[in-house]
Amino acid sequence: MTIRAQHLTKRFDGTPVLDDLSLDIGAGDRIALVGANGAGKTTLVRCLLGEYRYEGKITIGGLEPRKDRREVLRRVGFVPQLPPPLRMTARHLIDFTARIAGCDAGPIDDMTERLSLDLASLTGRPFVKLSGGQKQKLLIACALGRPCDLLFLDEPAANLDPDARGAFFSLLEERIGQATMLISSHRLDEVAPLVGRVVELDLGKVVLDDRVADAGALTDRLHCIVELARPDEACRAALLGWTLQGDEAGLLFAGEIAGPDRLRFLGTASRYSGVIRRLEIETKAPS
């Protein structure tokens, strides 16, 4: 199922969060959507779902998300970044999802088992009262347990324990070739085996759109060394945010980041070019 966004602009209080963005996604594409917080990733997904009004044009399989929202949503499996505050129980949510999708609830129940979610123990409990991990497993089961042509996954592995993360990514592998995937994630190393294309947003624009022939290109690590000319608290906080380790003097920082994050890391470094004396980046393939 193809997606086409043309000159897409979305403003909040007059400020553009998506700024004249154009993007074509072919049927069967598996895309990692990356970018810093505030880059526009979630807003793009919400526009594709028809939740927001916007300037420009979006078509999904020839349908418009706002005008043809019911039909579009029947064909989309969606895992949001933040679980909605639903009052319905887990059982009601599964049955509701099945009705909307026009399918049997059995496959969704099967997905909850594969994610080690004990539905029986949740009987009568409203969704909003579940733990973060329970909510995420249930939303994933509802998205993957129904027939769909598109999967929109916004930080889908958030709140999952290691075993559940492994089960989730195994389930996604089974959907390769069956659905177009758009996966927003900060952990490119996790989604590397699943995707063949990386799209990066910054300030509401597409700044990188690369097809990846080899998953190894996504799993490469960059060893980074940053030396400051003088202590700078803002720069220090930014580098620590990239999980680099600093010395006691706050002048030398070192560590590793994911290979596909090089442009975002360099963008961070460029903001502090006045205090950075030395910047070294060495690519290291995973062992």
PDB file of C-alpha atoms in Angstrom:
ATOM      1  CA  MET A   1       0.000   0.000   0.000  1.00  0.00           C
ATOM      2  CA  THR A   2       1.564   3.289  -1.078  1.00  0.00           C
ATOM      3  CA  ILE A   3       1.702   6.570   0.825  1.00  0.00           C
ATOM      4  CA  ARG A   4       2.314   9.973  -0.691  1.00  0.00           C
ATOM      5  CA  ALA A   5       2.683  13.241   1.231  1.00  0.00           C
ATOM      6  CA  GLN A   6       3.055  16.405  -0.836  1.00  0.00           C
ATOM      7  CA  HIS A   7       3.997  19.810   0.590  1.00  0.00           C
ATOM      8  CA  LEU A   8       2.687  18.757   3.994  1.00  0.00           C
ATOM      9  CA  THR A   9       2.604  21.524   6.603  1.00  0.00           C
ATOM     10  CA  LYS A  10       1.165  21.315  10.106  1.00  0.00           C
ATOM     11  CA  ARG A  11       1.240  24.225  12.508  1.00  0.00           C
ATOM     12  CA  PHE A  12       0.548  24.435  16.208  1.00  0.00           C
ATOM     13  CA  ASP A  13      -0.126  27.963  17.475  1.00  0.00           C
ATOM     14  CA  GLY A  14       1.329  29.309  14.238  1.00  0.00           C
ATOM     15  CA  THR A  15       4.591  27.386  14.555  1.00  0.00           C
ATOM     16  CA  PRO A  16       5.245  24.804  11.798  1.00  0.00           C
ATOM     17  CA  VAL A  17       5.972  21.337  13.172  1.00  0.00           C
ATOM     18  CA  LEU A  18       5.884  19.865   9.655  1.00  0.00           C
ATOM     19  CA  ASP A  19       7.275  22.329   7.125  1.00  0.00           C
ATOM     20  CA  ASP A  20       6.477  21.728   3.438  1.00  0.00           C
ATOM     21  CA  LEU A  21       7.365  18.049   3.821  1.00  0.00           C
ATOM     22  CA  SER A  22       7.130  15.686   0.860  1.00  0.00           C
ATOM     23  CA  LEU A  23       7.624  11.931   1.141  1.00  0.00           C
ATOM     24  CA  ASP A  24       6.776   8.903  -1.008  1.00  0.00           C
ATOM     25  CA  ILE A  25       6.511   5.437   0.557  1.00  0.00           C
ATOM     26  CA  GLY A  26       6.117   2.461  -1.723  1.00  0.00           C
ATOM     27  CA  ALA A  27       4.112  -0.676  -1.060  1.00  0.00           C
ATOM     28  CA  GLY A  28       6.142  -3.018   1.130  1.00  0.00           C
ATOM     29  CA  ASP A  29       8.669  -0.364   2.188  1.00  0.00           C
ATOM     30  CA  ARG A  30      10.039  -0.821   5.697  1.00  0.00           C
ATOM     31  CA  ILE A  31      11.144   2.534   7.023  1.00  0.00           C
ATOM     32  CA  ALA A  32      12.904   3.624  10.202  1.00  0.00           C
ATOM     33  CA  LEU A  33      11.675   7.142  10.978  1.00  0.00           C
ATOM     34  CA  VAL A  34      14.296   8.943  13.063  1.00  0.00           C
ATOM     35  CA  GLY A  35      14.929  12.422  14.400  1.00  0.00           C
ATOM     36  CA  ALA A  36      15.343  14.316  17.638  1.00  0.00           C
ATOM     37  CA  ASN A  37      12.417  15.029  19.939  1.00  0.00           C
ATOM     38  CA  GLY A  38      10.313  17.727  18.299  1.00  0.00           C
ATOM     39  CA  ALA A  39      11.487  16.863  14.783  1.00  0.00           C
ATOM     40  CA  GLY A  40       7.917  16.074  13.696  1.00  0.00           C
ATOM     41  CA  LYS A  41       7.864  12.254  13.714  1.00  0.00           C
ATOM     42  CA  THR A  42       4.727  11.787  15.798  1.00  0.00           C
ATOM     43  CA  THR A  43       2.960  14.674  14.073  1.00  0.00           C
ATOM     44  CA  LEU A  44       3.636  13.051  10.705  1.00  0.00           C
ATOM     45  CA  VAL A  45       2.166   9.757  11.888  1.00  0.00           C
ATOM     46  CA  ARG A  46      -0.893  11.526  13.305  1.00  0.00           C
ATOM     47  CA  CYS A  47      -1.444  13.317   9.998  1.00  0.00           C
ATOM     48  CA  LEU A  48      -1.190  10.005   8.132  1.00  0.00           C
ATOM     49  CA  LEU A  49      -3.859   8.629  10.478  1.00  0.00           C
ATOM     50  CA  GLY A  50      -6.143  11.575   9.710  1.00  0.00           C
ATOM     51  CA  GLU A  51      -6.138  12.860  13.283  1.00  0.00           C
ATOM     52  CA  TYR A  52      -4.949  16.364  12.373  1.00  0.00           C
ATOM     53  CA  ARG A  53      -5.987  18.905   9.787  1.00  0.00           C
ATOM     54  CA  TYR A  54      -3.030  19.983   7.657  1.00  0.00           C
ATOM     55  CA  GLU A  55      -1.973  21.944   4.611  1.00  0.00           C
ATOM     56  CA  GLY A  56      -0.823  20.016   1.554  1.00  0.00           C
ATOM     57  CA  LYS A  57      -1.995  16.598   0.447  1.00  0.00           C
ATOM     58  CA  ILE A  58      -1.739  13.020   1.710  1.00  0.00           C
ATOM     59  CA  THR A  59      -2.944   9.924  -0.096  1.00  0.00           C
ATOM     60  CA  ILE A  60      -2.786   6.383   1.259  1.00  0.00           C
ATOM     61  CA  GLY A  61      -3.572   3.806  -1.374  1.00  0.00           C
ATOM     62  CA  GLY A  62      -5.399   6.569  -3.243  1.00  0.00           C
ATOM     63  CA  LEU A  63      -7.470   7.494  -0.172  1.00  0.00           C
ATOM     64  CA  GLU A  64      -7.260  10.711   1.848  1.00  0.00           C
ATOM     65  CA  PRO A  65      -6.805  10.163   5.605  1.00  0.00           C
ATOM     66  CA  ARG A  66      -9.197  12.952   6.610  1.00  0.00           C
ATOM     67  CA  LYS A  67     -11.951  12.352   4.064  1.00  0.00           C
ATOM     68  CA  ASP A  68     -11.708   8.551   3.969  1.00  0.00           C
ATOM     69  CA  ARG A  69     -10.591   8.028   7.555  1.00  0.00           C
ATOM     70  CA  ARG A  70     -12.781   5.047   8.360  1.00  0.00           C
ATOM     71  CA  GLU A  71     -11.520   3.082   5.355  1.00  0.00           C
ATOM     72  CA  VAL A  72      -7.885   4.089   5.956  1.00  0.00           C
ATOM     73  CA  LEU A  73      -8.001   3.039   9.615  1.00  0.00           C
ATOM     74  CA  ARG A  74      -9.430  -0.352   8.678  1.00  0.00           C
ATOM     75  CA  ARG A  75      -6.174  -1.001   6.838  1.00  0.00           C
ATOM     76  CA  VAL A  76      -3.747   0.343   9.474  1.00  0.00           C
ATOM     77  CA  GLY A  77      -2.246  -1.303  12.548  1.00  0.00           C
ATOM     78  CA  PHE A  78      -1.066   1.464  14.886  1.00  0.00           C
ATOM     79  CA  VAL A  79       0.962   1.519  18.109  1.00  0.00           C
ATOM     80  CA  PRO A  80       1.118   5.048  19.595  1.00  0.00           C
ATOM     81  CA  GLN A  81       4.041   6.503  21.487  1.00  0.00           C
ATOM     82  CA  LEU A  82       1.827   7.311  24.474  1.00  0.00           C
ATOM     83  CA  PRO A  83      -0.977   4.894  25.422  1.00  0.00           C
ATOM     84  CA  PRO A  84      -4.412   6.571  25.296  1.00  0.00           C
ATOM     85  CA  PRO A  85      -6.352   6.954  28.593  1.00  0.00           C
ATOM     86  CA  LEU A  86      -8.979   4.345  27.686  1.00  0.00           C
ATOM     87  CA  ARG A  87     -11.557   3.327  30.290  1.00  0.00           C
ATOM     88  CA  MET A  88     -12.555   0.102  28.538  1.00  0.00           C
ATOM     89  CA  THR A  89     -11.139  -3.201  29.770  1.00  0.00           C
ATOM     90  CA  ALA A  90      -8.497  -5.197  27.925  1.00  0.00           C
ATOM     91  CA  ARG A  91     -11.178  -7.643  26.741  1.00  0.00           C
ATOM     92  CA  HIS A  92     -13.375  -4.843  25.443  1.00  0.00           C
ATOM     93  CA  LEU A  93     -10.429  -3.217  23.658  1.00  0.00           C
ATOM     94  CA  ILE A  94      -9.564  -6.438  21.847  1.00  0.00           C
ATOM     95  CA  ASP A  95     -13.179  -7.038  20.829  1.00  0.00           C
ATOM     96  CA  PHE A  96     -13.570  -3.410  19.724  1.00  0.00           C
ATOM     97  CA  THR A  97     -10.408  -3.618  17.614  1.00  0.00           C
ATOM     98  CA  ALA A  98     -11.640  -6.808  15.968  1.00  0.00           C
ATOM     99  CA  ARG A  99     -14.986  -5.203  15.110  1.00  0.00           C
ATOM    100  CA  ILE A 100     -13.324  -2.137  13.593  1.00  0.00           C
ATOM    101  CA  ALA A 101     -10.998  -4.328  11.523  1.00  0.00           C
ATOM    102  CA  GLY A 102     -13.789  -6.718  10.561  1.00  0.00           C
ATOM    103  CA  CYS A 103     -11.898  -9.738  11.863  1.00  0.00           C
ATOM    104  CA  ASP A 104     -12.063 -12.390  14.576  1.00  0.00           C
ATOM    105  CA  ALA A 105     -10.578 -11.552  17.997  1.00  0.00           C
ATOM    106  CA  GLY A 106      -8.795 -14.919  18.212  1.00  0.00           C
ATOM    107  CA  PRO A 107      -5.559 -13.838  16.454  1.00  0.00           C
ATOM    108  CA  ILE A 108      -5.299 -10.827  18.762  1.00  0.00           C
ATOM    109  CA  ASP A 109      -5.658 -13.120  21.770  1.00  0.00           C
ATOM    110  CA  ASP A 110      -2.898 -15.288  20.300  1.00  0.00           C
ATOM    111  CA  MET A 111      -0.649 -12.235  20.045  1.00  0.00           C
ATOM    112  CA  THR A 112      -1.122 -11.443  23.720  1.00  0.00           C
ATOM    113  CA  GLU A 113       0.046 -14.968  24.567  1.00  0.00           C
ATOM    114  CA  ARG A 114       3.146 -14.613  22.417  1.00  0.00           C
ATOM    115  CA  LEU A 115       3.913 -11.363  24.236  1.00  0.00           C
ATOM    116  CA  SER A 116       3.415 -13.134  27.610  1.00  0.00           C
ATOM    117  CA  LEU A 117       0.450 -10.979  28.565  1.00  0.00           C
ATOM    118  CA  ASP A 118      -1.948 -12.859  30.862  1.00  0.00           C
ATOM    119  CA  LEU A 119      -5.368 -11.617  29.772  1.00  0.00           C
ATOM    120  CA  ALA A 120      -7.203 -13.630  32.432  1.00  0.00           C
ATOM    121  CA  SER A 121      -5.476 -11.658  35.172  1.00  0.00           C
ATOM    122  CA  LEU A 122      -6.664  -8.363  33.651  1.00  0.00           C
ATOM    123  CA  THR A 123     -10.372  -9.219  33.643  1.00  0.00           C
ATOM    124  CA  GLY A 124     -12.433  -6.202  34.675  1.00  0.00           C
ATOM    125  CA  ARG A 125      -9.466  -3.854  34.901  1.00  0.00           C
ATOM    126  CA  PRO A 126      -9.707  -0.710  32.747  1.00  0.00           C
ATOM    127  CA  PHE A 127      -6.896  -0.164  30.261  1.00  0.00           C
ATOM    128  CA  VAL A 128      -5.913   3.100  31.940  1.00  0.00           C
ATOM    129  CA  LYS A 129      -5.156   1.215  35.195  1.00  0.00           C
ATOM    130  CA  LEU A 130      -2.718  -1.258  33.607  1.00  0.00           C
ATOM    131  CA  SER A 131       1.052  -0.980  33.942  1.00  0.00           C
ATOM    132  CA  GLY A 132       3.061   0.628  31.152  1.00  0.00           C
ATOM    133  CA  GLY A 133       4.314  -2.747  29.933  1.00  0.00           C
ATOM    134  CA  GLN A 134       0.832  -4.290  29.984  1.00  0.00           C
ATOM    135  CA  LYS A 135      -0.596  -1.373  27.989  1.00  0.00           C
ATOM    136  CA  GLN A 136       2.170  -1.607  25.391  1.00  0.00           C
ATOM    137  CA  LYS A 137       1.779  -5.372  24.943  1.00  0.00           C
ATOM    138  CA  LEU A 138      -1.966  -5.018  24.515  1.00  0.00           C
ATOM    139  CA  LEU A 139      -1.624  -2.233  21.936  1.00  0.00           C
ATOM    140  CA  ILE A 140       0.975  -4.257  20.012  1.00  0.00           C
ATOM    141  CA  ALA A 141      -1.288  -7.323  20.063  1.00  0.00           C
ATOM    142  CA  CYS A 142      -4.174  -5.252  18.699  1.00  0.00           C
ATOM    143  CA  ALA A 143      -1.977  -3.869  15.909  1.00  0.00           C
ATOM    144  CA  LEU A 144      -0.311  -7.125  14.863  1.00  0.00           C
ATOM    145  CA  GLY A 145      -3.211  -9.485  15.485  1.00  0.00           C
ATOM    146  CA  ARG A 146      -5.474  -7.890  12.892  1.00  0.00           C
ATOM    147  CA  PRO A 147      -5.163  -7.968   9.094  1.00  0.00           C
ATOM    148  CA  CYS A 148      -3.654  -4.711   7.794  1.00  0.00           C
ATOM    149  CA  ASP A 149      -1.689  -3.316   4.873  1.00  0.00           C
ATOM    150  CA  LEU A 150       0.128  -0.653   6.909  1.00  0.00           C
ATOM    151  CA  LEU A 151       1.879  -0.674  10.263  1.00  0.00           C
ATOM    152  CA  PHE A 152       2.547   2.690  11.929  1.00  0.00           C
ATOM    153  CA  LEU A 153       4.660   2.079  15.037  1.00  0.00           C
ATOM    154  CA  ASP A 154       5.658   5.092  17.162  1.00  0.00           C
ATOM    155  CA  GLU A 155       8.370   4.036  19.653  1.00  0.00           C
ATOM    156  CA  PRO A 156       6.641   0.642  19.876  1.00  0.00           C
ATOM    157  CA  ALA A 157       9.164  -1.083  22.163  1.00  0.00           C
ATOM    158  CA  ALA A 158       8.849   1.520  24.917  1.00  0.00           C
ATOM    159  CA  ASN A 159       8.005   0.012  28.334  1.00  0.00           C
ATOM    160  CA  LEU A 160       8.756  -3.551  27.172  1.00  0.00           C
ATOM    161  CA  ASP A 161      11.026  -5.841  29.173  1.00  0.00           C
ATOM    162  CA  PRO A 162      13.867  -7.578  27.291  1.00  0.00           C
ATOM    163  CA  ASP A 163      11.929 -10.798  26.693  1.00  0.00           C
ATOM    164  CA  ALA A 164       8.903  -8.918  25.385  1.00  0.00           C
ATOM    165  CA  ARG A 165      11.117  -6.781  23.127  1.00  0.00           C
ATOM    166  CA  GLY A 166      12.572  -9.926  21.598  1.00  0.00           C
ATOM    167  CA  ALA A 167       9.111 -11.433  21.068  1.00  0.00           C
ATOM    168  CA  PHE A 168       7.843  -8.184  19.549  1.00  0.00           C
ATOM    169  CA  PHE A 169      10.629  -7.901  16.991  1.00  0.00           C
ATOM    170  CA  SER A 170      10.182 -11.570  16.060  1.00  0.00           C
ATOM    171  CA  LEU A 171       6.501 -10.853  15.401  1.00  0.00           C
ATOM    172  CA  LEU A 172       7.440  -7.904  13.211  1.00  0.00           C
ATOM    173  CA  GLU A 173       9.821 -10.068  11.185  1.00  0.00           C
ATOM    174  CA  GLU A 174       6.887 -12.331  10.371  1.00  0.00           C
ATOM    175  CA  ARG A 175       5.068  -9.369   8.819  1.00  0.00           C
ATOM    176  CA  ILE A 176       7.859  -8.520   6.370  1.00  0.00           C
ATOM    177  CA  GLY A 177       6.413  -8.706   2.872  1.00  0.00           C
ATOM    178  CA  GLN A 178       2.862  -8.507   4.204  1.00  0.00           C
ATOM    179  CA  ALA A 179       2.654  -4.857   5.221  1.00  0.00           C
ATOM    180  CA  THR A 180       4.275  -1.481   4.643  1.00  0.00           C
ATOM    181  CA  MET A 181       6.011  -0.453   7.887  1.00  0.00           C
ATOM    182  CA  LEU A 182       6.819   2.969   9.295  1.00  0.00           C
ATOM    183  CA  ILE A 183       8.704   2.541  12.581  1.00  0.00           C
ATOM    184  CA  SER A 184       9.684   5.525  14.698  1.00  0.00           C
ATOM    185  CA  SER A 185      12.447   4.485  17.088  1.00  0.00           C
ATOM    186  CA  HIS A 186      15.439   5.835  18.980  1.00  0.00           C
ATOM    187  CA  ARG A 187      17.034   2.357  18.905  1.00  0.00           C
ATOM    188  CA  LEU A 188      18.145   1.875  15.316  1.00  0.00           C
ATOM    189  CA  ASP A 189      20.196  -1.136  16.319  1.00  0.00           C
ATOM    190  CA  GLU A 190      16.961  -2.928  17.251  1.00  0.00           C
ATOM    191  CA  VAL A 191      15.042  -2.164  14.061  1.00  0.00           C
ATOM    192  CA  ALA A 192      18.025  -2.635  11.722  1.00  0.00           C
ATOM    193  CA  PRO A 193      17.097  -6.193  10.647  1.00  0.00           C
ATOM    194  CA  LEU A 194      13.551  -5.044   9.839  1.00  0.00           C
ATOM    195  CA  VAL A 195      14.033  -1.945   7.710  1.00  0.00           C
ATOM    196  CA  GLY A 196      15.439  -1.169   4.302  1.00  0.00           C
ATOM    197  CA  ARG A 197      15.218   2.601   4.411  1.00  0.00           C
ATOM    198  CA  VAL A 198      15.969   5.379   6.887  1.00  0.00           C
ATOM    199  CA  VAL A 199      14.097   8.691   6.822  1.00  0.00           C
ATOM    200  CA  GLU A 200      15.303  11.418   9.180  1.00  0.00           C
ATOM    201  CA  LEU A 201      13.279  14.478  10.097  1.00  0.00           C
ATOM    202  CA  ASP A 202      14.618  17.712  11.519  1.00  0.00           C
ATOM    203  CA  LEU A 203      12.517  20.801  12.199  1.00  0.00           C
ATOM    204  CA  GLY A 204       9.660  19.272  10.251  1.00  0.00           C
ATOM    205  CA  LYS A 205      11.637  18.560   7.089  1.00  0.00           C
ATOM    206  CA  VAL A 206      13.116  15.413   5.556  1.00  0.00           C
ATOM    207  CA  VAL A 207      16.886  15.853   5.892  1.00  0.00           C
ATOM    208  CA  LEU A 208      17.901  12.269   5.072  1.00  0.00           C
ATOM    209  CA  ASP A 209      16.209   9.576   2.976  1.00  0.00           C
ATOM    210  CA  ASP A 210      18.479   6.601   2.353  1.00  0.00           C
ATOM    211  CA  ARG A 211      17.819   3.054   1.256  1.00  0.00           C
ATOM    212  CA  VAL A 212      19.912   0.513   3.122  1.00  0.00           C
ATOM    213  CA  ALA A 213      21.072  -2.502   1.175  1.00  0.00           C
ATOM    214  CA  ASP A 214      22.758  -4.069   4.203  1.00  0.00           C
ATOM    215  CA  ALA A 215      21.440  -4.056   7.755  1.00  0.00           C
ATOM    216  CA  GLY A 216      25.042  -3.823   8.893  1.00  0.00           C
ATOM    217  CA  ALA A 217      25.011  -0.204   7.802  1.00  0.00           C
ATOM    218  CA  LEU A 218      22.473   0.399  10.554  1.00  0.00           C
ATOM    219  CA  THR A 219      24.272  -1.565  13.226  1.00  0.00           C
ATOM    220  CA  ASP A 220      27.698   0.058  12.824  1.00  0.00           C
ATOM    221  CA  ARG A 221      28.858   1.931  15.904  1.00  0.00           C
ATOM    222  CA  LEU A 222      30.712   5.233  15.988  1.00  0.00           C
ATOM    223  CA  HIS A 223      33.406   5.779  18.603  1.00  0.00           C
ATOM    224  CA  CYS A 224      33.410   9.487  19.376  1.00  0.00           C
ATOM    225  CA  ILE A 225      35.877  11.689  21.229  1.00  0.00           C
ATOM    226  CA  VAL A 226      35.009  15.308  21.961  1.00  0.00           C
ATOM    227  CA  GLU A 227      37.416  17.726  23.651  1.00  0.00           C
ATOM    228  CA  LEU A 228      36.225  21.149  24.792  1.00  0.00           C
ATOM    229  CA  ALA A 229      38.354  24.275  24.893  1.00  0.00           C
ATOM    230  CA  ARG A 230      36.655  25.298  28.126  1.00  0.00           C
ATOM    231  CA  PRO A 231      33.926  23.881  30.369  1.00  0.00           C
ATOM    232  CA  ASP A 232      30.438  24.554  29.051  1.00  0.00           C
ATOM    233  CA  GLU A 233      27.425  23.236  30.939  1.00  0.00           C
ATOM    234  CA  ALA A 234      25.036  23.252  27.971  1.00  0.00           C
ATOM    235  CA  CYS A 235      27.472  21.360  25.776  1.00  0.00           C
ATOM    236  CA  ARG A 236      28.237  18.937  28.607  1.00  0.00           C
ATOM    237  CA  ALA A 237      24.531  18.173  29.057  1.00  0.00           C
ATOM    238  CA  ALA A 238      24.093  17.614  25.322  1.00  0.00           C
ATOM    239  CA  LEU A 239      27.028  15.203  25.119  1.00  0.00           C
ATOM    240  CA  LEU A 240      25.907  13.281  28.198  1.00  0.00           C
ATOM    241  CA  GLY A 241      22.510  13.022  26.532  1.00  0.00           C
ATOM    242  CA  TRP A 242      24.265  11.059  23.778  1.00  0.00           C
ATOM    243  CA  THR A 243      25.571   8.740  26.530  1.00  0.00           C
ATOM    244  CA  LEU A 244      29.159   9.949  26.119  1.00  0.00           C
ATOM    245  CA  GLN A 245      31.171   9.788  29.332  1.00  0.00           C
ATOM    246  CA  GLY A 246      32.968  12.917  30.543  1.00  0.00           C
ATOM    247  CA  ASP A 247      36.019  13.447  32.725  1.00  0.00           C
ATOM    248  CA  GLU A 248      35.931  15.263  36.049  1.00  0.00           C
ATOM    249  CA  ALA A 249      37.074  18.532  34.493  1.00  0.00           C
ATOM    250  CA  GLY A 250      34.202  18.452  31.999  1.00  0.00           C
ATOM    251  CA  LEU A 251      36.569  18.870  29.061  1.00  0.00           C
ATOM    252  CA  LEU A 252      36.934  15.400  27.509  1.00  0.00           C
ATOM    253  CA  PHE A 253      34.045  13.149  26.482  1.00  0.00           C
ATOM    254  CA  ALA A 254      34.092   9.740  24.816  1.00  0.00           C
ATOM    255  CA  GLY A 255      31.689   6.941  23.941  1.00  0.00           C
ATOM    256  CA  GLU A 256      29.772   5.201  21.154  1.00  0.00           C
ATOM    257  CA  ILE A 257      26.646   6.094  19.210  1.00  0.00           C
ATOM    258  CA  ALA A 258      24.740   4.248  16.486  1.00  0.00           C
ATOM    259  CA  GLY A 259      26.106   4.717  12.972  1.00  0.00           C
ATOM    260  CA  PRO A 260      22.887   6.104  11.467  1.00  0.00           C
ATOM    261  CA  ASP A 261      22.850   8.794  14.153  1.00  0.00           C
ATOM    262  CA  ARG A 262      26.003  10.433  12.821  1.00  0.00           C
ATOM    263  CA  LEU A 263      24.148  13.332  11.170  1.00  0.00           C
ATOM    264  CA  ARG A 264      22.106  14.091  14.268  1.00  0.00           C
ATOM    265  CA  PHE A 265      25.222  13.874  16.439  1.00  0.00           C
ATOM    266  CA  LEU A 266      27.126  16.218  14.130  1.00  0.00           C
ATOM    267  CA  GLY A 267      24.160  18.554  14.231  1.00  0.00           C
ATOM    268  CA  THR A 268      24.416  18.598  18.025  1.00  0.00           C
ATOM    269  CA  ALA A 269      28.168  19.193  17.857  1.00  0.00           C
ATOM    270  CA  SER A 270      27.751  22.046  15.370  1.00  0.00           C
ATOM    271  CA  ARG A 271      25.675  23.986  17.885  1.00  0.00           C
ATOM    272  CA  TYR A 272      28.695  24.071  20.204  1.00  0.00           C
ATOM    273  CA  SER A 273      31.425  24.582  17.604  1.00  0.00           C
ATOM    274  CA  GLY A 274      32.640  27.627  19.523  1.00  0.00           C
ATOM    275  CA  VAL A 275      33.682  25.515  22.523  1.00  0.00           C
ATOM    276  CA  ILE A 276      34.685  22.224  20.829  1.00  0.00           C
ATOM    277  CA  ARG A 277      38.429  22.026  20.309  1.00  0.00           C
ATOM    278  CA  ARG A 278      38.612  18.472  18.916  1.00  0.00           C
ATOM    279  CA  LEU A 279      36.078  16.058  17.460  1.00  0.00           C
ATOM    280  CA  GLU A 280      37.035  12.539  16.363  1.00  0.00           C
ATOM    281  CA  ILE A 281      34.667   9.908  14.938  1.00  0.00           C
ATOM    282  CA  GLU A 282      35.733   6.397  14.057  1.00  0.00           C
ATOM    283  CA  THR A 283      33.394   3.800  12.571  1.00  0.00           C
ATOM    284  CA  LYS A 284      33.504   0.393  14.236  1.00  0.00           C
ATOM    285  CA  ALA A 285      31.555  -2.526  12.853  1.00  0.00           C
ATOM    286  CA  PRO A 286      29.690  -4.569  15.493  1.00  0.00           C
ATOM    287  CA  SER A 287      31.558  -7.585  16.791  1.00  0.00           C
TER     288      SER A 287
END
